[in-house]
Amino acid sequence: MTYDVIILGAGASGMMCAAQLNEKSDMSVLVVEGNERAGKKLKISGGGKCNITNVNVSANNYLGDEQLIESVFAQFSKDDLLSWLERKGLEPVIRKEQYYFCPKSSDEIITILMRASQKSHYLYDTKIVSLKKEEHNGGISDIFVLQTDKGDYKAKKVVIATGAKSFASVGASDIGVRLAEELGHSSKAFMPALAGLTLQPQAFWMKALSGISFFAQISVEGKLLKEDMLLTHRGLSGPVVLSASLYWTKGDIEIDFFPKQNIREVVHNNRKLLSTAIALPKRFTQALLAVVNINDKPCTSYKEEELTQLEDAFHHYKLSPAGTYGFAQAEVCKGGVETDSINSWTLESNMVEDLYFAGEVLDVTGELGGYNFQWAFSSAVVVANNIVEK
Ligand SMILES: Cc1cc2nc3c(=O)[nH]c(=O)nc-3n(C[C@H](O)[C@H](O)[C@H](O)COP(=O)(O)OP(=O)(O)OC[C@H]3O[C@@H](n4cnc5c(N)ncnc54)[C@H](O)[C@@H]3O)c2cc1C
């Protein structure tokens, strides 16, 4: 049998693409998945509650081709996603005033996606090996042949939705990029992103403060990010650091450990010790003061020169990370199939007709906060709509 569409990967984008094709057409759809079930990353995401999307979503929250990202969100926005989920009976809850989560468990969204795509045939425990167009009478036909470890499957159209290679423990691989390259596409090497940052020896003092967490701001590559930071025995983690790792490649990042108020205002007319006066964990303040050679003393006793040093230490701390925690712990990968050879409206390959891409396999990566599922879902809907319309 030749399927109308084969979707490679039953992750967030693969399931959404299947659901949309089933809702909008009678096309025969096969979804091929290496795991024994669908949506394993969805399942573990957001601490088991899946951070589906964010109150504010724009191309500004992503690394990738701005015009292509905007074109995808213009066709299926965050509000469209929320309305679709609501129609299926899921009303995500907002946490910390910006993150949309499943109310109880990520199983809720997985169940919705599976139910909406039940007309598709899911093939599990099946590893994708290669993809090519069928040879016919000495030439190339329009039909794709997908080679798997369980046999070959044919389709008129193929959607590569195999994600990226971080968290291999849940079946992730770089197969999508390899298939695309074999078909003539270029790609940017996958790199860990939304991962903790490791430290160089100058900053090892922070390791001794493992477990301490506070609100901070990081400037990296022209981006200003604010959220909680966590000090760990390996280095820096927490939401603001994970998002910073998306933009960091090498060199310095600048940390504002106390973005809520200037340190000059904290010390003004205050007779308490600085470590008591400032609303930061006391052990952290004491350690930072020791590192920059400033005494912890009553705030009113700091001289002008020391105040300038304090400003530098607390608001403009320069840190050069050694690296990231690596692929095994990165929530996503930056890099992937380059988008300049992809139609930015349809997400169809400009090189191979009827070949489409959705989700993290493309060179589009979001910050922490639901942006990557929003991208996976929006790109999947765009692909499905354009397949149906074509
Ligand atoms: C721990 C963790 C927590 C996360 N939390 C969030 C969050 O809360 N919010 C958010 O927005 N993002 C989160 N993410 C990121 C998000 O999970 C991904 O960006 C998203 O799943 C990408 O969707 P996708 O469909 O492109 O790929 P995936 O969901 O990874 O799906 C790809 C599918 O392809 C399959 N596959 C891969 N290789 C093969 C092969 N060779 N043969 C057969 N099948 C194959 C995989 O098994 C997988 O099922 C998290 C990631 C991790 C690891």
Short mmCIF file of C-alpha atoms and ligand atoms in Angstrom, two decimals:
data_model
loop_
_atom_site.label_atom_id
_atom_site.label_comp_id
_atom_site.label_asym_id
_atom_site.label_seq_id
_atom_site.Cartn_x
_atom_site.Cartn_y
_atom_site.Cartn_z
CA MET A 1 0.00 0.00 0.00
CA THR A 2 1.13 3.54 -0.69
CA TYR A 3 0.10 5.95 2.11
CA ASP A 4 -0.93 9.48 1.31
CA VAL A 5 1.34 10.72 4.10
CA ILE A 6 4.00 9.13 6.29
CA ILE A 7 4.96 11.12 9.38
CA LEU A 8 8.35 10.31 10.84
CA GLY A 9 8.24 10.52 14.65
CA ALA A 10 5.30 10.39 17.08
CA GLY A 11 6.41 13.30 19.23
CA ALA A 12 4.66 16.62 19.76
CA SER A 13 4.82 17.73 16.12
CA GLY A 14 4.21 14.28 14.60
CA MET A 15 1.07 13.67 16.66
CA MET A 16 -0.30 17.16 16.03
CA CYS A 17 0.34 16.80 12.29
CA ALA A 18 -1.48 13.44 12.24
CA ALA A 19 -4.38 14.92 14.24
CA GLN A 20 -4.77 17.85 11.84
CA LEU A 21 -4.59 15.63 8.75
CA ASN A 22 -7.25 13.35 10.25
CA GLU A 23 -9.50 16.28 11.15
CA LYS A 24 -9.21 17.99 7.77
CA SER A 25 -8.95 15.11 5.27
CA ASP A 26 -9.48 11.43 4.57
CA MET A 27 -5.86 10.91 3.67
CA SER A 28 -4.24 7.68 4.81
CA VAL A 29 -1.60 8.53 7.40
CA LEU A 30 1.14 6.33 8.83
CA VAL A 31 3.13 7.56 11.85
CA VAL A 32 6.44 5.75 12.39
CA GLU A 33 7.95 5.83 15.88
CA GLY A 34 11.04 4.22 17.39
CA ASN A 35 9.63 4.05 20.91
CA GLU A 36 6.96 1.66 22.18
CA ARG A 37 4.54 4.59 22.51
CA ALA A 38 3.98 8.17 21.39
CA GLY A 39 4.99 11.43 23.04
CA LYS A 40 7.72 10.38 25.46
CA LYS A 41 9.22 13.89 25.67
CA LEU A 42 5.75 15.36 26.12
CA LYS A 43 5.22 12.95 28.97
CA ILE A 44 8.30 14.03 30.95
CA SER A 45 8.09 17.70 30.01
CA GLY A 46 7.43 20.52 32.43
CA GLY A 47 8.02 18.29 35.43
CA GLY A 48 5.30 15.90 34.16
CA LYS A 49 2.76 18.67 33.55
CA CYS A 50 3.95 19.91 30.12
CA ASN A 51 4.52 23.63 29.74
CA ILE A 52 2.47 23.87 26.54
CA THR A 53 2.95 27.50 25.60
CA ASN A 54 3.48 31.01 26.96
CA VAL A 55 1.37 34.13 27.46
CA ASN A 56 3.76 36.04 25.18
CA VAL A 57 4.97 34.28 22.06
CA SER A 58 6.89 36.04 19.30
CA ALA A 59 9.82 35.36 17.00
CA ASN A 60 11.87 37.28 19.55
CA ASN A 61 11.75 34.25 21.86
CA TYR A 62 13.45 32.04 19.28
CA LEU A 63 16.78 31.46 17.66
CA GLY A 64 16.13 30.97 13.95
CA ASP A 65 14.85 32.66 10.80
CA GLU A 66 12.55 35.41 12.06
CA GLN A 67 10.51 35.66 8.88
CA LEU A 68 9.83 31.90 8.77
CA ILE A 69 8.89 31.81 12.47
CA GLU A 70 6.51 34.75 12.03
CA SER A 71 4.96 33.15 8.97
CA VAL A 72 4.26 29.95 10.94
CA PHE A 73 2.75 31.79 13.93
CA ALA A 74 0.65 33.95 11.58
CA GLN A 75 -0.98 30.71 10.41
CA PHE A 76 -1.35 29.04 13.82
CA SER A 77 -0.77 31.20 16.87
CA LYS A 78 -0.70 30.58 20.59
CA ASP A 79 -4.36 31.61 20.77
CA ASP A 80 -5.22 29.16 17.99
CA LEU A 81 -3.48 26.42 19.97
CA LEU A 82 -5.33 27.29 23.17
CA SER A 83 -8.68 27.38 21.34
CA TRP A 84 -7.99 24.00 19.71
CA LEU A 85 -7.10 22.47 23.07
CA GLU A 86 -10.16 24.04 24.68
CA ARG A 87 -12.39 22.52 21.99
CA LYS A 88 -10.88 19.15 22.93
CA GLY A 89 -11.65 19.74 26.61
CA LEU A 90 -8.28 20.95 27.92
CA GLU A 91 -7.97 24.31 29.61
CA PRO A 92 -4.33 24.87 30.50
CA VAL A 93 -3.56 26.69 33.74
CA ILE A 94 -1.24 29.69 33.90
CA ARG A 95 1.67 29.52 36.31
CA LYS A 96 3.96 32.37 37.32
CA GLU A 97 1.74 34.64 35.21
CA GLN A 98 3.21 33.40 31.93
CA TYR A 99 3.50 29.63 31.54
CA TYR A 100 0.57 27.50 30.34
CA PHE A 101 0.64 24.01 31.85
CA CYS A 102 -1.65 20.98 31.77
CA PRO A 103 -3.81 21.22 34.90
CA LYS A 104 -3.00 17.73 36.19
CA SER A 105 -0.56 15.85 34.01
CA SER A 106 1.02 15.83 30.56
CA ASP A 107 -1.04 12.69 29.89
CA GLU A 108 -3.95 15.08 29.33
CA ILE A 109 -2.44 16.59 26.19
CA ILE A 110 -1.07 13.24 24.98
CA THR A 111 -4.57 11.73 25.26
CA ILE A 112 -6.05 14.62 23.25
CA LEU A 113 -3.46 14.27 20.50
CA MET A 114 -3.89 10.49 20.33
CA ARG A 115 -7.68 10.76 20.23
CA ALA A 116 -7.61 13.44 17.54
CA SER A 117 -5.25 11.34 15.41
CA GLN A 118 -6.95 7.98 15.87
CA LYS A 119 -7.61 7.59 12.12
CA SER A 120 -3.83 7.44 11.63
CA HIS A 121 -1.96 4.19 11.84
CA TYR A 122 0.81 4.33 14.48
CA LEU A 123 3.71 1.97 13.97
CA TYR A 124 5.79 1.66 17.18
CA ASP A 125 9.15 0.06 17.99
CA THR A 126 10.21 0.87 14.44
CA LYS A 127 13.53 2.57 13.75
CA ILE A 128 13.79 4.79 10.72
CA VAL A 129 16.81 3.99 8.57
CA SER A 130 16.61 5.87 5.26
CA LEU A 131 14.31 7.82 2.98
CA LYS A 132 14.45 8.17 -0.76
CA LYS A 133 12.30 8.52 -3.83
CA GLU A 134 11.44 5.26 -5.57
CA GLU A 135 13.35 4.37 -8.70
CA HIS A 136 11.06 3.70 -11.62
CA ASN A 137 11.97 2.67 -15.18
CA GLY A 138 15.52 3.93 -14.69
CA GLY A 139 14.25 7.30 -13.36
CA ILE A 140 12.96 8.68 -10.07
CA SER A 141 9.24 8.46 -9.30
CA ASP A 142 7.11 10.74 -7.10
CA ILE A 143 6.74 8.06 -4.43
CA PHE A 144 8.88 8.03 -1.28
CA VAL A 145 10.27 4.79 0.09
CA LEU A 146 10.95 4.78 3.81
CA GLN A 147 13.31 2.09 4.98
CA THR A 148 12.90 0.95 8.60
CA ASP A 149 14.22 -1.93 10.67
CA LYS A 150 10.77 -3.55 10.24
CA GLY A 151 10.54 -3.17 6.46
CA ASP A 152 9.87 -0.58 3.78
CA TYR A 153 6.85 1.75 3.57
CA LYS A 154 5.71 3.92 0.67
CA ALA A 155 4.03 7.33 0.65
CA LYS A 156 3.17 10.22 -1.64
CA LYS A 157 4.23 12.76 0.98
CA VAL A 158 6.57 12.61 3.95
CA VAL A 159 6.78 14.81 7.05
CA ILE A 160 10.05 14.68 8.97
CA ALA A 161 9.10 15.27 12.62
CA THR A 162 11.84 13.36 14.37
CA GLY A 163 12.93 16.19 16.69
CA ALA A 164 16.53 16.66 17.78
CA LYS A 165 19.06 14.53 19.57
CA SER A 166 19.08 15.70 23.19
CA PHE A 167 17.70 13.34 25.87
CA ALA A 168 18.53 10.19 23.89
CA SER A 169 17.19 8.30 26.91
CA VAL A 170 13.66 8.88 25.55
CA GLY A 171 14.47 7.87 21.96
CA ALA A 172 15.78 11.15 20.57
CA SER A 173 18.12 11.00 17.59
CA ASP A 174 19.52 13.08 14.75
CA ILE A 175 17.94 10.85 12.09
CA GLY A 176 15.86 13.72 10.68
CA VAL A 177 18.91 15.79 9.89
CA ARG A 178 20.67 12.80 8.36
CA LEU A 179 17.69 11.98 6.12
CA ALA A 180 17.46 15.63 5.05
CA GLU A 181 21.17 15.77 4.25
CA GLU A 182 20.93 12.61 2.15
CA LEU A 183 18.19 14.36 0.18
CA GLY A 184 20.38 17.42 -0.44
CA HIS A 185 19.56 19.70 2.51
CA SER A 186 22.19 21.47 4.62
CA SER A 187 22.08 21.58 8.38
CA LYS A 188 23.66 23.32 11.35
CA ALA A 189 25.21 20.92 13.84
CA PHE A 190 22.95 20.21 16.81
CA MET A 191 24.24 21.80 20.02
CA PRO A 192 22.79 21.39 23.52
CA ALA A 193 20.45 24.24 24.50
CA LEU A 194 18.18 24.91 27.48
CA ALA A 195 20.90 23.25 29.52
CA GLY A 196 22.82 24.27 32.64
CA LEU A 197 26.15 26.06 32.21
CA THR A 198 29.39 24.72 33.65
CA LEU A 199 31.97 27.03 35.19
CA GLN A 200 35.62 27.94 34.75
CA PRO A 201 37.82 27.84 37.91
CA GLN A 202 37.37 31.60 38.64
CA ALA A 203 33.68 30.94 39.28
CA PHE A 204 34.02 27.65 41.20
CA TRP A 205 33.12 29.58 44.39
CA MET A 206 29.49 29.26 43.30
CA LYS A 207 29.61 25.45 43.43
CA ALA A 208 29.93 25.57 47.22
CA LEU A 209 26.56 27.35 47.28
CA SER A 210 24.75 24.49 45.52
CA GLY A 211 20.99 24.63 46.12
CA ILE A 212 20.75 28.41 46.45
CA SER A 213 18.23 30.00 44.10
CA PHE A 214 17.17 33.61 43.44
CA PHE A 215 15.76 35.89 40.75
CA ALA A 216 18.44 37.17 38.36
CA GLN A 217 18.99 38.75 34.99
CA ILE A 218 21.42 37.58 32.32
CA SER A 219 22.65 39.54 29.29
CA VAL A 220 23.91 37.34 26.52
CA GLU A 221 24.42 38.09 22.82
CA GLY A 222 22.21 41.19 23.04
CA LYS A 223 19.36 39.34 24.81
CA LEU A 224 18.18 40.33 28.29
CA LEU A 225 16.65 37.41 30.21
CA LYS A 226 15.05 37.50 33.68
CA GLU A 227 13.95 34.51 35.76
CA ASP A 228 15.19 32.34 38.61
CA MET A 229 18.79 31.14 38.77
CA LEU A 230 19.91 28.02 40.64
CA LEU A 231 23.46 27.34 41.80
CA THR A 232 24.38 23.66 41.55
CA HIS A 233 27.38 21.45 42.23
CA ARG A 234 28.04 21.47 38.46
CA GLY A 235 27.54 25.17 37.81
CA LEU A 236 24.51 27.30 37.00
CA SER A 237 21.00 26.18 36.25
CA GLY A 238 17.41 27.41 36.66
CA PRO A 239 15.12 28.94 34.02
CA VAL A 240 17.14 32.09 33.29
CA VAL A 241 20.34 30.10 32.79
CA LEU A 242 18.64 27.51 30.58
CA SER A 243 17.31 30.26 28.32
CA ALA A 244 20.73 31.96 28.32
CA SER A 245 22.31 28.71 27.10
CA LEU A 246 20.20 29.03 23.95
CA TYR A 247 22.02 32.20 22.92
CA TRP A 248 25.46 31.59 24.47
CA THR A 249 28.14 30.19 22.19
CA LYS A 250 31.38 31.32 23.84
CA GLY A 251 32.77 34.22 25.82
CA ASP A 252 31.22 36.23 28.62
CA ILE A 253 27.70 36.50 29.87
CA GLU A 254 26.81 39.31 32.27
CA ILE A 255 24.76 38.54 35.37
CA ASP A 256 22.73 40.97 37.43
CA PHE A 257 22.28 39.10 40.72
CA PHE A 258 19.84 41.70 42.03
CA PRO A 259 17.91 43.23 39.12
CA LYS A 260 15.01 44.43 41.27
CA GLN A 261 16.84 47.39 42.77
CA ASN A 262 20.15 49.21 42.36
CA ILE A 263 22.60 48.40 45.13
CA ARG A 264 23.05 52.13 45.81
CA GLU A 265 19.37 52.30 46.79
CA VAL A 266 19.78 49.23 49.00
CA VAL A 267 22.63 50.78 50.99
CA HIS A 268 21.19 54.29 51.14
CA ASN A 269 20.58 55.30 54.79
CA ASN A 270 20.76 51.65 55.85
CA ARG A 271 22.83 50.78 58.93
CA LYS A 272 22.49 47.01 58.61
CA LEU A 273 25.24 44.77 57.27
CA LEU A 274 24.99 44.59 53.49
CA SER A 275 24.38 40.81 53.64
CA THR A 276 21.35 41.50 55.86
CA ALA A 277 20.10 44.55 54.00
CA ILE A 278 20.00 43.05 50.52
CA ALA A 279 17.18 40.60 49.72
CA LEU A 280 19.49 37.86 48.49
CA PRO A 281 20.45 34.62 50.27
CA LYS A 282 22.94 35.73 52.95
CA ARG A 283 25.49 33.00 52.14
CA PHE A 284 25.50 34.09 48.53
CA THR A 285 26.05 37.77 49.33
CA GLN A 286 28.86 36.93 51.75
CA ALA A 287 30.57 34.66 49.20
CA LEU A 288 30.28 37.25 46.41
CA LEU A 289 31.71 39.98 48.66
CA ALA A 290 34.63 37.72 49.58
CA VAL A 291 35.33 37.00 45.90
CA VAL A 292 35.47 40.69 44.99
CA ASN A 293 37.43 41.57 48.17
CA ILE A 294 34.88 43.86 49.75
CA ASN A 295 34.02 43.59 53.44
CA ASP A 296 30.51 42.86 54.61
CA LYS A 297 29.85 45.92 56.76
CA PRO A 298 27.12 48.41 57.67
CA CYS A 299 25.79 49.80 54.40
CA THR A 300 26.31 53.46 55.39
CA SER A 301 30.05 52.87 55.77
CA TYR A 302 30.72 52.05 52.10
CA LYS A 303 32.78 54.73 50.30
CA GLU A 304 32.01 55.90 46.76
CA GLU A 305 34.78 53.76 45.26
CA GLU A 306 33.42 50.67 47.02
CA LEU A 307 29.89 51.44 45.83
CA THR A 308 31.13 51.38 42.24
CA GLN A 309 32.79 48.01 42.96
CA LEU A 310 29.57 46.74 44.50
CA GLU A 311 27.60 47.83 41.45
CA ASP A 312 30.01 45.92 39.21
CA ALA A 313 29.86 42.82 41.41
CA PHE A 314 26.10 42.67 41.94
CA HIS A 315 24.80 44.10 38.66
CA HIS A 316 27.51 43.48 36.07
CA TYR A 317 29.17 40.21 37.10
CA LYS A 318 31.04 38.85 34.06
CA LEU A 319 31.16 35.10 33.78
CA SER A 320 32.68 32.99 31.04
CA PRO A 321 30.98 29.57 31.12
CA ALA A 322 33.15 26.52 30.41
CA GLY A 323 30.35 24.80 28.50
CA THR A 324 26.91 23.29 28.99
CA TYR A 325 25.69 20.24 30.87
CA GLY A 326 25.61 18.47 27.47
CA PHE A 327 23.13 16.61 25.27
CA ALA A 328 22.03 14.12 27.92
CA GLN A 329 20.51 16.89 30.05
CA ALA A 330 19.67 19.56 27.48
CA GLU A 331 15.92 20.09 27.04
CA VAL A 332 16.41 20.91 23.38
CA CYS A 333 19.06 21.30 20.69
CA LYS A 334 19.80 24.42 18.72
CA GLY A 335 20.75 23.82 15.09
CA GLY A 336 19.04 21.43 12.70
CA VAL A 337 17.90 21.48 9.09
CA GLU A 338 18.67 24.91 7.64
CA THR A 339 15.54 26.82 6.82
CA ASP A 340 16.79 28.72 3.76
CA SER A 341 15.93 25.72 1.59
CA ILE A 342 12.47 25.37 3.16
CA ASN A 343 9.38 27.25 1.94
CA SER A 344 8.64 29.62 4.83
CA TRP A 345 4.87 29.52 4.22
CA THR A 346 4.33 25.77 3.70
CA LEU A 347 7.42 24.24 5.39
CA GLU A 348 7.83 22.10 2.28
CA SER A 349 11.34 21.42 1.05
CA ASN A 350 12.39 23.61 -1.86
CA MET A 351 14.63 20.78 -2.99
CA VAL A 352 12.42 17.70 -2.77
CA GLU A 353 8.76 18.04 -3.69
CA ASP A 354 6.25 16.67 -1.12
CA LEU A 355 8.83 16.54 1.67
CA TYR A 356 7.91 18.60 4.76
CA PHE A 357 9.50 19.41 8.12
CA ALA A 358 7.93 20.15 11.51
CA GLY A 359 9.24 20.73 15.02
CA GLU A 360 12.68 20.73 16.51
CA VAL A 361 14.36 19.04 13.54
CA LEU A 362 14.34 22.49 11.91
CA ASP A 363 16.87 25.15 12.84
CA VAL A 364 14.37 26.96 15.08
CA THR A 365 14.74 26.78 18.87
CA GLY A 366 12.81 28.55 21.58
CA GLU A 367 13.63 29.84 25.04
CA LEU A 368 12.44 28.04 28.15
CA GLY A 369 8.75 28.56 28.86
CA GLY A 370 6.60 26.51 26.48
CA TYR A 371 8.09 28.00 23.33
CA ASN A 372 9.35 24.72 21.94
CA PHE A 373 6.00 22.95 22.12
CA GLN A 374 4.34 26.02 20.62
CA TRP A 375 6.80 25.77 17.73
CA ALA A 376 6.29 22.00 17.41
CA PHE A 377 2.48 22.37 17.33
CA SER A 378 2.34 25.46 15.09
CA SER A 379 4.78 24.08 12.53
CA ALA A 380 2.87 20.77 12.49
CA VAL A 381 -0.45 22.51 11.83
CA VAL A 382 1.11 24.57 9.03
CA VAL A 383 2.47 21.42 7.39
CA ALA A 384 -0.86 19.58 7.70
CA ASN A 385 -2.86 22.53 6.31
CA ASN A 386 -0.56 22.90 3.36
CA ILE A 387 -0.60 19.18 2.60
CA VAL A 388 -4.41 19.23 2.63
CA GLU A 389 -4.59 22.36 0.48
CA LYS A 390 -2.03 21.25 -2.11
C1 LIG B 1 13.09 16.89 30.01
C2 LIG B 1 12.47 17.79 28.96
C3 LIG B 1 11.48 18.69 29.34
C4 LIG B 1 10.92 19.56 28.39
N1 LIG B 1 9.94 20.40 28.78
C5 LIG B 1 9.38 21.24 27.88
C6 LIG B 1 8.30 22.08 28.24
O1 LIG B 1 7.77 21.99 29.35
N2 LIG B 1 7.84 22.96 27.31
C7 LIG B 1 8.35 23.02 26.03
O2 LIG B 1 7.89 23.85 25.22
N3 LIG B 1 9.34 22.19 25.65
C8 LIG B 1 9.85 21.31 26.53
N4 LIG B 1 10.83 20.43 26.13
C9 LIG B 1 11.24 20.45 24.70
C10 LIG B 1 10.21 19.66 23.85
O3 LIG B 1 10.02 18.39 24.44
C11 LIG B 1 10.68 19.47 22.41
O4 LIG B 1 11.10 20.70 21.86
C12 LIG B 1 9.55 18.89 21.57
O5 LIG B 1 9.21 17.62 22.05
C13 LIG B 1 9.94 18.80 20.11
O6 LIG B 1 8.89 18.19 19.42
P1 LIG B 1 9.22 17.34 18.11
O7 LIG B 1 7.93 16.76 17.68
O8 LIG B 1 9.99 18.15 17.15
O9 LIG B 1 10.20 16.20 18.63
P2 LIG B 1 9.94 15.06 19.70
O10 LIG B 1 8.80 15.40 20.57
O11 LIG B 1 11.26 14.78 20.32
O12 LIG B 1 9.49 13.83 18.81
C14 LIG B 1 10.35 13.18 17.91
C15 LIG B 1 9.96 11.73 17.84
O13 LIG B 1 10.76 11.06 16.84
C16 LIG B 1 11.15 9.81 17.34
N5 LIG B 1 12.40 9.37 16.69
C17 LIG B 1 13.61 9.97 16.74
N6 LIG B 1 14.51 9.25 16.05
C18 LIG B 1 13.84 8.18 15.53
C19 LIG B 1 14.23 7.07 14.71
N7 LIG B 1 15.49 6.91 14.26
N8 LIG B 1 13.28 6.15 14.36
C20 LIG B 1 12.00 6.28 14.80
N9 LIG B 1 11.58 7.31 15.56
C21 LIG B 1 12.50 8.25 15.93
C22 LIG B 1 11.35 10.03 18.83
O14 LIG B 1 11.29 8.83 19.56
C23 LIG B 1 10.22 11.00 19.16
O15 LIG B 1 9.06 10.35 19.60
C24 LIG B 1 11.38 19.53 27.04
C25 LIG B 1 12.35 18.62 26.67
C26 LIG B 1 12.89 17.73 27.61
C27 LIG B 1 13.93 16.74 27.17
#
